XYZ file of C-alpha atoms in Angstrom:
679
model
C -153.079 -188.071 48.415
C -154.058 -190.893 50.713
C -152.187 -194.145 50.126
C -155.463 -196.042 50.358
C -157.113 -193.548 48.034
C -160.023 -193.080 50.402
C -158.934 -191.448 53.687
C -157.238 -188.102 54.067
C -153.908 -188.265 55.862
C -153.073 -186.330 59.011
C -151.633 -183.301 57.181
C -154.639 -182.948 54.919
C -157.027 -183.278 57.858
C -155.104 -180.586 59.748
C -155.483 -178.155 56.830
C -159.180 -178.975 56.559
C -159.666 -178.085 60.212
C -157.604 -174.897 59.977
C -159.479 -173.715 56.881
C -162.922 -174.858 58.044
C -163.525 -177.420 55.315
C -166.705 -179.451 55.940
C -165.904 -182.660 57.806
C -167.948 -184.772 55.398
C -165.735 -183.938 52.394
C -164.947 -187.119 50.448
C -161.552 -187.930 48.973
C -162.158 -188.409 45.224
C -158.756 -189.993 44.552
C -159.115 -193.139 42.441
C -157.013 -196.321 42.849
C -154.258 -197.190 40.380
C -156.286 -199.775 38.482
C -158.479 -196.926 37.208
C -155.690 -196.106 34.759
C -157.680 -197.434 31.805
C -160.288 -194.697 32.227
C -157.613 -192.085 31.495
C -156.000 -193.951 28.567
C -157.332 -191.588 25.882
C -156.204 -188.476 27.710
C -152.794 -189.978 28.414
C -152.259 -190.671 24.728
C -153.143 -187.099 23.740
C -151.486 -184.952 26.396
C -148.140 -183.361 25.396
C -146.657 -182.631 28.826
C -145.734 -184.466 32.008
C -144.582 -182.829 35.235
C -142.650 -185.481 37.149
C -141.632 -185.481 40.810
C -139.430 -187.711 42.933
C -137.037 -187.593 45.901
C -133.258 -187.484 45.562
C -130.770 -189.409 47.711
C -131.137 -186.749 50.436
C -134.946 -187.194 50.376
C -135.370 -183.740 48.852
C -138.249 -183.399 46.368
C -137.544 -182.177 42.838
C -139.813 -181.541 39.871
C -139.160 -181.593 36.135
C -141.007 -181.295 32.828
C -140.909 -183.838 30.019
C -142.716 -183.710 26.696
C -143.543 -181.376 23.853
C -145.820 -183.557 21.725
C -148.567 -186.160 22.305
C -147.806 -189.842 22.690
C -145.503 -189.626 25.714
C -147.177 -192.448 27.585
C -149.434 -195.466 27.343
C -150.877 -198.008 29.753
C -148.872 -201.245 29.744
C -151.232 -203.154 32.013
C -154.035 -202.807 34.502
C -152.122 -200.346 36.668
C -148.810 -200.008 34.781
C -147.896 -196.826 32.904
C -144.993 -196.451 30.486
C -143.479 -193.031 29.761
C -140.952 -192.289 27.024
C -139.466 -188.810 26.646
C -136.456 -186.789 25.506
C -134.639 -185.376 28.539
C -131.727 -183.246 29.645
C -129.559 -185.994 31.143
C -126.874 -183.578 32.339
C -128.773 -181.360 34.763
C -132.375 -182.559 35.114
C -132.581 -183.288 38.883
C -135.371 -185.853 38.513
C -133.408 -187.808 35.900
C -130.386 -187.764 38.194
C -132.489 -188.864 41.184
C -134.096 -191.750 39.264
C -130.676 -193.038 38.220
C -129.009 -192.489 41.575
C -126.915 -189.526 40.470
C -124.958 -191.276 37.728
C -126.574 -191.028 34.279
C -124.902 -192.994 31.472
C -125.987 -194.093 28.048
C -127.611 -197.514 28.314
C -128.091 -197.473 32.080
C -131.036 -199.420 33.495
C -132.309 -199.107 37.066
C -134.769 -201.570 38.570
C -136.587 -201.517 41.880
C -134.350 -203.059 44.537
C -134.800 -204.748 47.863
C -135.041 -201.359 49.570
C -138.344 -200.790 47.795
C -139.634 -198.996 44.751
C -138.889 -195.308 44.324
C -141.883 -192.961 44.641
C -142.851 -191.130 41.450
C -145.580 -188.476 41.188
C -146.760 -186.905 37.968
C -149.148 -184.403 36.516
C -150.374 -185.129 33.014
C -151.389 -181.732 31.634
C -152.692 -180.234 28.411
C -152.041 -176.517 28.790
C -153.851 -175.602 25.597
C -156.953 -177.639 26.429
C -156.778 -176.903 30.185
C -156.971 -180.571 31.177
C -154.925 -182.335 33.868
C -154.728 -185.568 35.841
C -152.544 -186.274 38.868
C -150.796 -189.629 39.198
C -148.849 -191.368 41.930
C -147.043 -194.665 41.839
C -143.723 -196.432 42.303
C -140.985 -197.011 39.791
C -140.706 -200.499 38.305
C -137.814 -199.839 35.935
C -136.102 -196.861 34.311
C -133.715 -196.872 31.367
C -131.868 -194.203 29.397
C -130.290 -194.385 25.977
C -129.022 -192.150 23.210
C -130.912 -191.568 20.015
C -128.631 -190.518 17.198
C -129.706 -187.273 15.574
C -130.425 -187.180 11.866
C -128.101 -185.064 9.742
C -130.882 -182.841 8.472
C -131.663 -181.861 12.073
C -128.185 -180.358 12.501
C -126.377 -177.356 11.032
C -123.243 -178.702 9.362
C -120.458 -176.544 8.055
C -118.623 -173.369 8.893
C -121.394 -171.908 11.086
C -122.355 -175.161 12.755
C -120.835 -178.465 13.778
C -118.497 -180.589 11.750
C -119.216 -184.022 10.344
C -116.915 -185.519 12.969
C -119.110 -184.095 15.740
C -122.351 -185.712 14.610
C -121.951 -188.562 17.056
C -121.813 -186.069 19.930
C -125.188 -184.547 19.072
C -127.652 -187.012 20.524
C -131.058 -186.916 22.124
C -131.154 -188.818 25.406
C -134.337 -190.821 25.791
C -135.717 -191.952 29.154
C -138.128 -194.865 29.408
C -139.871 -195.021 32.774
C -142.290 -197.695 33.926
C -144.435 -196.919 36.975
C -146.977 -198.992 38.858
C -149.854 -196.625 39.577
C -151.465 -196.401 43.017
C -153.560 -193.228 42.727
C -155.143 -191.015 40.061
C -157.155 -187.816 40.340
C -158.563 -185.491 37.699
C -158.268 -181.767 38.436
C -160.152 -178.654 37.318
C -158.962 -176.177 34.624
C -158.666 -173.163 36.967
C -155.521 -170.993 36.717
C -154.156 -172.824 33.638
C -152.797 -170.273 31.157
C -153.121 -171.641 27.638
C -149.985 -172.583 25.704
C -149.470 -174.711 22.586
C -146.259 -176.742 22.865
C -143.866 -177.980 20.217
C -140.776 -180.170 20.620
C -137.334 -178.561 20.886
C -133.910 -180.101 21.256
C -132.447 -179.343 24.691
C -128.928 -177.889 24.607
C -128.504 -177.383 28.362
C -126.094 -174.941 29.946
C -125.814 -174.619 33.734
C -125.940 -170.935 34.686
C -126.272 -170.994 38.475
C -126.915 -173.289 41.418
C -127.089 -173.163 45.228
C -129.329 -171.249 47.616
C -128.913 -167.781 46.080
C -130.531 -167.166 42.703
C -128.815 -165.550 39.733
C -130.332 -162.476 38.118
C -131.473 -164.554 35.143
C -133.282 -166.896 37.504
C -134.922 -163.971 39.299
C -136.056 -162.502 35.996
C -137.596 -165.824 34.973
C -139.539 -166.066 38.245
C -140.956 -162.550 38.055
C -142.172 -163.145 34.489
C -143.546 -166.646 35.115
C -147.269 -167.369 35.041
C -146.910 -171.123 35.636
C -144.935 -173.487 37.834
C -145.179 -177.076 39.053
C -144.665 -178.284 42.611
C -143.890 -181.726 44.057
C -144.273 -182.697 47.704
C -144.336 -185.899 49.761
C -146.032 -187.287 52.824
C -142.813 -188.738 54.252
C -142.174 -191.999 52.349
C -145.847 -192.875 52.001
C -146.787 -191.016 48.823
C -146.109 -187.960 46.658
C -148.021 -185.285 44.793
C -147.167 -183.134 41.776
C -149.460 -180.336 40.699
C -149.708 -177.105 38.768
C -149.845 -173.528 40.024
C -150.795 -170.683 37.712
C -151.640 -167.005 37.908
C -150.765 -163.664 36.343
C -147.082 -162.975 35.584
C -145.476 -161.924 38.855
C -147.728 -163.955 41.136
C -144.586 -165.604 42.577
C -142.796 -163.076 44.777
C -139.135 -163.235 45.793
C -137.152 -161.843 48.680
C -133.561 -162.243 49.855
C -132.681 -163.484 53.332
C -129.315 -161.933 54.198
C -128.902 -164.088 57.305
C -128.874 -167.304 55.275
C -127.600 -165.744 52.024
C -130.434 -167.392 50.151
C -133.639 -166.431 48.395
C -137.206 -167.166 49.432
C -140.251 -167.591 47.206
C -143.701 -166.552 48.412
C -146.880 -167.283 46.503
C -150.620 -167.221 47.286
C -152.622 -170.445 47.328
C -155.728 -169.534 45.380
C -159.122 -171.081 46.036
C -159.199 -174.668 44.776
C -160.955 -177.968 45.413
C -160.256 -177.783 49.178
C -158.589 -181.202 49.240
C -155.281 -179.514 50.202
C -153.196 -182.473 49.078
C -150.073 -180.416 48.391
C -150.422 -178.361 51.574
C -151.263 -181.475 53.587
C -147.958 -182.951 52.475
C -146.128 -179.736 53.316
C -147.615 -179.856 56.809
C -146.261 -183.345 57.523
C -143.092 -183.035 55.429
C -142.187 -179.354 54.872
C -140.105 -179.731 51.720
C -141.058 -178.919 48.126
C -139.531 -179.176 44.670
C -140.504 -176.611 42.039
C -139.878 -176.362 38.315
C -140.463 -172.984 36.677
C -140.275 -172.977 32.859
C -139.693 -170.202 30.368
C -141.917 -171.348 27.539
C -140.366 -168.893 25.077
C -136.657 -169.676 25.464
C -136.703 -173.205 26.868
C -134.810 -172.028 29.957
C -135.796 -173.761 33.180
C -135.358 -173.215 36.907
C -135.312 -176.192 39.288
C -135.722 -175.428 42.996
C -135.875 -177.444 46.190
C -136.302 -176.075 49.682
C -138.122 -175.978 52.989
C -141.618 -174.592 53.319
C -143.882 -172.762 55.748
C -147.644 -172.411 55.445
C -149.229 -169.110 56.525
C -152.963 -168.890 57.202
C -155.298 -165.967 57.894
C -153.747 -162.899 59.509
C -150.243 -164.399 59.236
C -150.734 -164.826 55.491
C -152.040 -161.281 55.067
C -149.122 -159.861 57.052
C -146.724 -161.461 54.570
C -148.743 -161.081 51.359
C -151.592 -158.591 51.869
C -155.030 -159.570 50.563
C -154.192 -163.277 50.976
C -155.665 -165.868 53.318
C -153.310 -168.731 52.458
C -149.646 -168.357 51.520
C -146.710 -170.721 51.005
C -143.179 -169.541 51.766
C -140.288 -171.591 50.360
C -136.715 -171.074 51.535
C -134.415 -172.224 48.752
C -131.801 -174.763 49.800
C -130.649 -175.576 46.263
C -131.453 -174.622 42.707
C -130.291 -175.106 39.145
C -130.916 -172.536 36.450
C -130.437 -174.105 33.030
C -130.452 -172.306 29.729
C -132.278 -174.190 26.956
C -132.829 -177.169 29.240
C -136.415 -177.966 28.208
C -137.345 -180.408 25.414
C -140.088 -178.059 24.213
C -141.081 -174.439 23.724
C -144.467 -172.809 23.314
C -145.474 -171.845 19.789
C -147.781 -169.229 21.294
C -146.394 -168.106 24.693
C -149.183 -166.598 26.768
C -149.536 -162.913 26.030
C -153.095 -162.229 24.956
C -155.690 -161.856 27.665
C -157.683 -164.651 26.013
C -154.885 -167.109 26.816
C -154.786 -166.131 30.484
C -157.009 -168.032 32.843
C -160.116 -165.970 33.610
C -159.742 -167.136 37.216
C -156.403 -165.374 37.707
C -156.567 -162.712 40.451
C -154.440 -159.589 40.348
C -150.793 -159.776 41.393
C -150.361 -159.337 45.141
C -147.199 -157.631 46.406
C -145.324 -158.512 49.568
C -145.936 -156.211 52.496
C -142.342 -154.956 52.299
C -142.419 -154.449 48.508
C -144.830 -151.525 48.396
C -144.156 -148.545 50.678
C -146.931 -147.637 53.090
C -149.012 -150.677 52.287
C -151.029 -151.659 55.332
C -152.672 -154.832 56.514
C -155.818 -154.887 58.562
C -157.638 -157.461 60.603
C -161.124 -157.823 59.068
C -162.357 -159.230 62.379
C -161.436 -156.026 64.255
C -163.920 -153.550 62.827
C -164.560 -150.507 65.015
C -165.745 -148.047 62.383
C -168.172 -148.046 59.505
C -168.722 -145.636 56.632
C -172.345 -144.762 55.926
C -173.149 -143.681 52.396
C -174.864 -140.273 52.476
C -175.364 -139.530 48.806
C -174.154 -140.049 45.263
C -173.612 -137.149 42.856
C -173.406 -138.363 39.234
C -170.818 -136.389 37.257
C -170.806 -138.441 34.051
C -172.526 -141.721 33.149
C -169.588 -143.634 34.656
C -168.133 -141.241 37.274
C -169.803 -140.210 40.523
C -168.840 -138.500 43.752
C -169.889 -140.424 46.862
C -170.179 -138.791 50.274
C -169.780 -140.865 53.444
C -169.961 -140.261 57.161
C -167.786 -142.132 59.636
C -169.367 -143.824 62.598
C -167.512 -143.362 65.865
C -165.172 -140.683 64.408
C -163.397 -140.318 67.759
C -162.330 -143.962 67.709
C -158.660 -144.401 68.492
C -158.572 -147.543 66.359
C -158.754 -145.581 63.111
C -156.945 -142.272 62.793
C -158.115 -139.525 60.472
C -156.595 -139.485 57.024
C -153.919 -137.374 55.402
C -154.076 -135.901 51.919
C -153.135 -138.517 49.343
C -154.165 -141.505 51.458
C -156.661 -144.211 50.642
C -159.375 -145.782 52.746
C -159.771 -149.557 52.960
C -163.417 -150.657 52.830
C -164.644 -154.223 53.318
C -167.591 -155.097 51.051
C -167.480 -158.835 51.792
C -170.662 -158.813 53.874
C -172.467 -157.346 50.870
C -170.910 -159.359 48.040
C -169.227 -162.551 49.251
C -171.216 -165.579 48.056
C -169.196 -168.108 50.020
C -167.119 -170.978 48.662
C -167.589 -172.260 45.129
C -165.243 -174.631 43.366
C -165.992 -173.136 39.938
C -167.862 -169.972 38.986
C -167.552 -169.478 35.247
C -170.077 -166.636 35.216
C -167.857 -164.579 37.543
C -164.490 -166.346 37.784
C -162.512 -163.637 39.585
C -164.958 -163.598 42.486
C -163.597 -166.996 43.570
C -160.506 -165.304 45.068
C -161.980 -161.871 45.731
C -161.982 -160.720 49.353
C -164.064 -157.696 48.279
C -161.757 -155.341 50.157
C -161.050 -152.220 48.143
C -158.812 -149.210 48.575
C -160.072 -145.866 47.260
C -158.147 -142.605 47.361
C -160.041 -140.009 49.365
C -160.790 -136.985 47.195
C -161.747 -134.574 49.982
C -159.147 -132.742 52.099
C -158.471 -133.920 55.663
C -160.255 -132.115 58.482
C -158.629 -128.925 59.801
C -155.749 -129.354 62.189
C -157.806 -128.138 65.151
C -160.284 -130.996 64.694
C -159.194 -134.257 66.282
C -161.331 -136.372 63.944
C -163.213 -135.849 60.721
C -166.647 -137.357 60.331
C -167.259 -137.055 56.565
C -165.242 -137.760 53.428
C -165.814 -138.145 49.689
C -164.698 -140.666 47.081
C -164.703 -139.870 43.366
C -165.065 -143.176 41.546
C -165.473 -144.592 38.084
C -167.857 -147.496 37.597
C -165.740 -150.402 36.352
C -167.274 -152.717 33.779
C -167.921 -156.051 35.515
C -166.461 -154.582 38.712
C -168.553 -155.992 41.567
C -167.749 -153.294 44.132
C -168.173 -150.162 42.036
C -171.299 -151.618 40.406
C -172.696 -152.291 43.877
C -171.888 -148.757 45.015
C -173.494 -147.188 41.964
C -176.648 -149.256 42.541
C -176.948 -148.262 46.191
C -175.698 -144.696 45.835
C -178.762 -143.325 44.154
C -180.965 -145.244 46.585
C -179.188 -143.541 49.483
C -180.416 -140.197 48.164
C -183.900 -141.228 49.259
C -184.633 -140.656 52.933
C -186.751 -143.808 53.177
C -183.880 -146.151 52.263
C -182.153 -148.106 55.026
C -178.567 -146.921 55.699
C -175.860 -148.456 53.509
C -172.933 -149.122 55.870
C -169.504 -150.518 54.981
C -166.858 -151.597 57.536
C -163.738 -149.423 57.528
C -160.448 -151.295 57.839
C -158.323 -148.174 58.038
C -156.458 -145.458 56.136
C -153.049 -145.883 54.546
C -150.787 -144.904 51.673
C -148.989 -141.678 50.922
C -149.190 -140.204 47.436
C -148.852 -136.480 47.050
C -146.448 -133.592 46.929
C -143.874 -133.357 49.693
C -144.976 -130.028 51.152
C -141.960 -129.591 53.441
C -139.582 -130.184 50.551
C -141.518 -127.814 48.305
C -141.374 -125.049 50.929
C -137.574 -125.309 51.020
C -137.533 -124.550 47.284
C -140.136 -121.811 47.545
C -137.698 -119.075 46.571
C -136.259 -121.021 43.646
C -138.053 -119.746 40.554
C -137.083 -122.872 38.600
C -138.549 -125.381 41.065
C -141.696 -126.956 39.661
C -144.611 -129.022 40.928
C -146.132 -131.056 38.102
C -149.176 -133.310 38.360
C -149.944 -135.638 35.417
C -153.060 -137.788 35.472
C -155.792 -139.470 33.506
C -159.486 -139.565 34.391
C -160.139 -140.063 38.096
C -156.374 -140.093 38.713
C -156.813 -136.468 39.699
C -158.347 -137.456 43.056
C -155.115 -137.429 45.140
C -154.504 -133.862 43.958
C -158.030 -132.803 44.958
C -157.317 -133.821 48.539
C -154.096 -131.792 48.636
C -155.189 -128.592 46.902
C -156.048 -126.710 50.111
C -152.679 -127.632 51.607
C -150.844 -126.402 48.507
C -152.799 -123.139 48.573
C -152.176 -122.551 52.280
C -148.445 -122.850 51.726
C -148.480 -120.493 48.734
C -147.140 -123.362 46.635
C -150.031 -123.546 44.210
C -148.474 -120.843 42.033
C -145.727 -123.353 41.143
C -148.186 -126.079 40.173
C -148.944 -127.175 36.624
C -151.523 -129.845 35.828
C -151.670 -132.162 32.823
C -154.988 -133.988 32.809
C -156.189 -136.288 30.034
C -159.840 -137.356 29.882
C -162.182 -139.009 27.431
C -164.636 -136.605 25.867
C -167.528 -138.214 27.741
C -165.791 -137.315 31.027
C -165.456 -133.590 30.339
C -168.359 -132.963 32.701
C -166.236 -134.336 35.541
C -163.495 -131.793 34.758
C -165.966 -128.920 34.626
C -167.578 -129.935 37.928
C -164.178 -130.139 39.613
C -163.036 -126.718 38.437
C -166.344 -125.004 39.199
C -166.719 -126.603 42.613
C -163.151 -125.927 43.783
C -162.237 -122.245 43.429
C -158.716 -123.033 44.520
C -157.970 -124.283 40.977
C -158.121 -120.666 39.794
C -154.927 -120.008 41.739
C -152.833 -122.574 39.862
C -149.975 -120.507 38.582
C -148.438 -122.674 35.851
C -151.638 -123.608 34.049
C -154.141 -126.441 33.739
C -153.722 -128.404 30.529
C -156.720 -130.598 29.742
C -156.293 -133.120 26.939
C -159.620 -134.367 25.589
C -159.572 -137.623 23.617
C -162.277 -139.315 21.579
C -162.956 -136.377 19.253
C -162.294 -137.116 15.582
C -160.783 -134.636 13.151
C -164.245 -133.852 11.820
C -165.428 -132.958 15.311
C -167.468 -136.110 15.820
C -167.254 -137.937 19.136
C -167.499 -141.475 20.444
C -170.761 -143.390 20.690
C -170.815 -142.952 24.478
C -170.458 -139.193 24.216
C -173.062 -138.921 21.440
C -175.584 -140.445 23.812
C -175.009 -137.461 26.118
C -175.780 -135.076 23.256
C -175.671 -131.377 24.048
C -174.354 -131.941 27.588
C -170.906 -132.747 26.193
C -170.806 -129.715 23.898
C -171.935 -127.401 26.687
C -169.312 -128.857 29.041
C -166.600 -128.314 26.422
C -167.657 -124.688 25.989
C -167.560 -124.121 29.770
C -164.153 -125.713 29.981
C -162.706 -123.553 27.222
C -164.032 -120.393 28.959
C -162.423 -121.243 32.297
C -159.479 -118.935 33.129
C -156.113 -120.645 33.125
C -157.310 -123.786 31.316
C -155.691 -124.789 28.052
C -157.866 -127.351 26.209
C -156.229 -129.624 23.620
C -158.317 -132.131 21.700
C -155.673 -134.841 21.457
C -153.526 -137.237 23.478
C -150.361 -136.396 25.412
C -147.213 -135.910 23.352
C -143.631 -136.069 24.493
C -143.101 -132.453 23.460
C -145.755 -131.347 25.965
C -143.286 -132.061 28.760
C -140.103 -130.756 27.191
C -141.768 -127.345 27.287
C -141.729 -127.560 31.084
C -138.194 -128.705 31.691
C -136.437 -127.893 28.444
C -134.647 -130.528 26.410
C -132.383 -131.741 29.203
C -132.005 -131.438 32.945
C -128.465 -131.994 34.193
C -129.076 -134.078 37.258
C -127.130 -133.333 40.415
C -127.876 -133.262 44.124
C -129.830 -130.019 43.684
C -131.961 -130.968 40.671
C -132.862 -134.318 42.218
C -134.742 -132.491 44.967
C -135.794 -129.373 43.069
C -138.734 -130.670 41.017
C -141.630 -132.877 42.046
C -143.457 -134.734 39.286
C -146.394 -136.983 40.191
C -148.169 -139.374 37.813
C -151.487 -141.044 38.587
C -152.694 -142.966 35.554
C -153.229 -146.448 34.194
C -150.100 -148.647 33.997
C -149.697 -148.364 30.203
C -149.809 -144.566 30.201
C -147.593 -144.395 33.293
C -144.920 -146.477 31.543
C -145.032 -144.191 28.495
C -144.824 -141.021 30.590
C -141.933 -142.393 32.605
C -140.012 -143.160 29.411
C -140.457 -139.565 28.214
C -139.499 -138.026 31.536
C -136.524 -140.359 31.889
C -135.044 -138.750 28.774
C -135.321 -135.398 30.524
C -133.486 -136.843 33.506
C -136.095 -135.887 36.076
C -137.428 -138.061 38.873
C -141.075 -139.005 39.103
C -143.359 -140.586 41.676
C -146.237 -142.617 40.276
C -149.363 -144.388 41.427
C -151.837 -146.477 39.453
C -155.464 -147.463 39.836
C -154.876 -150.973 41.233
C -156.875 -151.615 44.389
C-alpha cells in the first residue's frame, strides 16, 4: 500500500508495467481516519491475520481470534485489539515484545519510532475482509486465570496444584491506523470458527521442514502472507485455492525447502507483489483448521512472470517462489479451530482453479510458449457417438514443421483455445468464476495411432471427447463440430502448442516377457479413458502382444453406443486374447435405466444387444468389484525383481475410481501406472 494512500509505490508500479495494467488505475486505499466506516465489520469479524517485522527485519504472520469482538475503534484512527495468544512460540507476539514475553509486560513506542503492524480482518464464513496498516502505540500481555470447569482435574488430567499453571495469555494491542482497504471474496474457502485453548508444542524449526509441516502444506487451502515496502509500510493478505495449491520442493544445495504458489487473478493492485519487488522477504502463516496446528514461515522471495512462471509451474502466468530461511511448526498453537473444516464443494470458493503441479513433479509434462505458434489444427468433422461423446477429426497445418514433432501412442496434444474463449480481464465473474484464471489451454489424449514409421509427419489425428457440463472448451468444440460438417462453414482452426506425455504399455519391456505365459497386460478404464489404448492397439498387434491383453472397461449405460462403435470400427479388438470385460452401470435390478438413457430409447437396447453378440466381450451389468481382479492375478503375487517387471497394469479413470482400484491392486502386490482426466 502507498503510505499516502493515493500513489502506488515503485514496486507496485513496476508490477503494473510488467503485467500491462492500465496506467490510469486508481489506488483505492483509504486513509486511517476512515476506520469508523469499518466499525461494524470490525466488531463482528472473528479472525485477524497480523504481520510485523522481527529484530532482524524479517516479516512474520500470525492468526489471532476465534470469536467476534476482537477489536474496536478507540478513536478517530486508533484501533484496539484484544486476543488470546500463544506467547511461547508465536513469532509476531515475540517480535512485538522484542523477543522476551513475560506476564504483565508492556511495550510502548520508543524514540526509534513506532513498530509497523499490518493486519487482515477476515470473516471466512461470510467471505468478507479488510486490510489494515498502522503503527503500534502500545502492546501489553497478561495472564488470565482459567476457570476450574474449563480444566480436567483428577487422575486423567491436571492436579489442583497445577491450576495456576494453566492460563490463557491475553495480548492487548493498540495501533494507529494509516491505511484501510476492503478486498473481494474471491478464493476464500468458507469456515466457521470457534475458540480453542492453545496448548503449543514446538515440533520443528529452521530452514528444512518436518514431515508434519510438509503434510500440513500439501493439505492446506488457505494461508496468509505479510510483506513490507522497506520500513515505509506493510501488507497482510489472504491466499486461497484448492488443497495442494501450494507446492513444495527441496533445495539440496541450501538444505532448505522452497514453497511455490500461483498468484491468481485479483484486483491488479499488486500490493503484496509490489512489496516483494522492493523488499523480497515474506512471512507466511499456514493453519490447520481441524487440529489447531500452525506453520509459521519466513523467507526470501522471487517473482516469476510469463514464460518463466510457466516453466516453473505450468499453466501459470504469475508465480511466487519462497525460499525458507526459518520456520516454526507448532502443534495446537492456534486459539481456534473450525467447527466445519472445508470439505464440501459448497464451502470451496467457486473461483478456485485446479491444482497446478510443478514442472518437475509430473513426468513428461511440457511447457509451451503460446506466442510461438507454428501449427494449427483444423477441425474436419465431428462424429457423435452418444449424446455426450463424439469423435473429432483434425488436420494439421504445416505437418512438416520441425517445431512440432509427430506424436507417439499415448501422448496428448496441447491446444490453445484462448483466441476463441478468452474474454479478457474481469475482477469478478460470478456467472463463470473459473474462467477468471482459465488460460483455455487444454490437453487431450490422441485416440488415433501415430502415422506409420515411413512417414516423417502425420497430417490428421482424432480426439474422442466427452462434453463436460459447464466446460467451456468441450462445449465450444461440440458447438462448432457439427458446423464443420457443412462445407459452407469457415474453417475452425486452433493453435497447436505441441505434443507431450507418455501413457501406454512399455512395448520393449513386454516383448522381453513375450515367452512368459504368466506375463499379463491389463488395461482398466472408465468411459473415454480408453482413448490411450486406442492409439496403441496397432502397435500391440504388430508385436503379437495383443494376445496377452485383457481389458476392463466400465461405462454408463447411455455410453454403450461408444463401446459398440469402438469395437465395430477397430477390428484389431477381435484379436485381444485375454478378453474384453465391459461393465455397464446405470441399469437397475428391474432392467430399467437412467433418465438420460431412457431418452435414447431403443438405441440403447440395440447397442446392448450388439455388444453382447460381439466375440470375446463379456458384458456385466454392474460396477467393478475387487474379486474381478483377483481372478487375473490370483490372491497374492509374491513381489520380487522378476514380478515387478513381469506384469503391466494401466489405469485411466477418474481420481476416485483410480484410488479405489489402486487399493485393490495394492493388496495383490502388483504395480500399476495410472492417468486421470485432468487437463
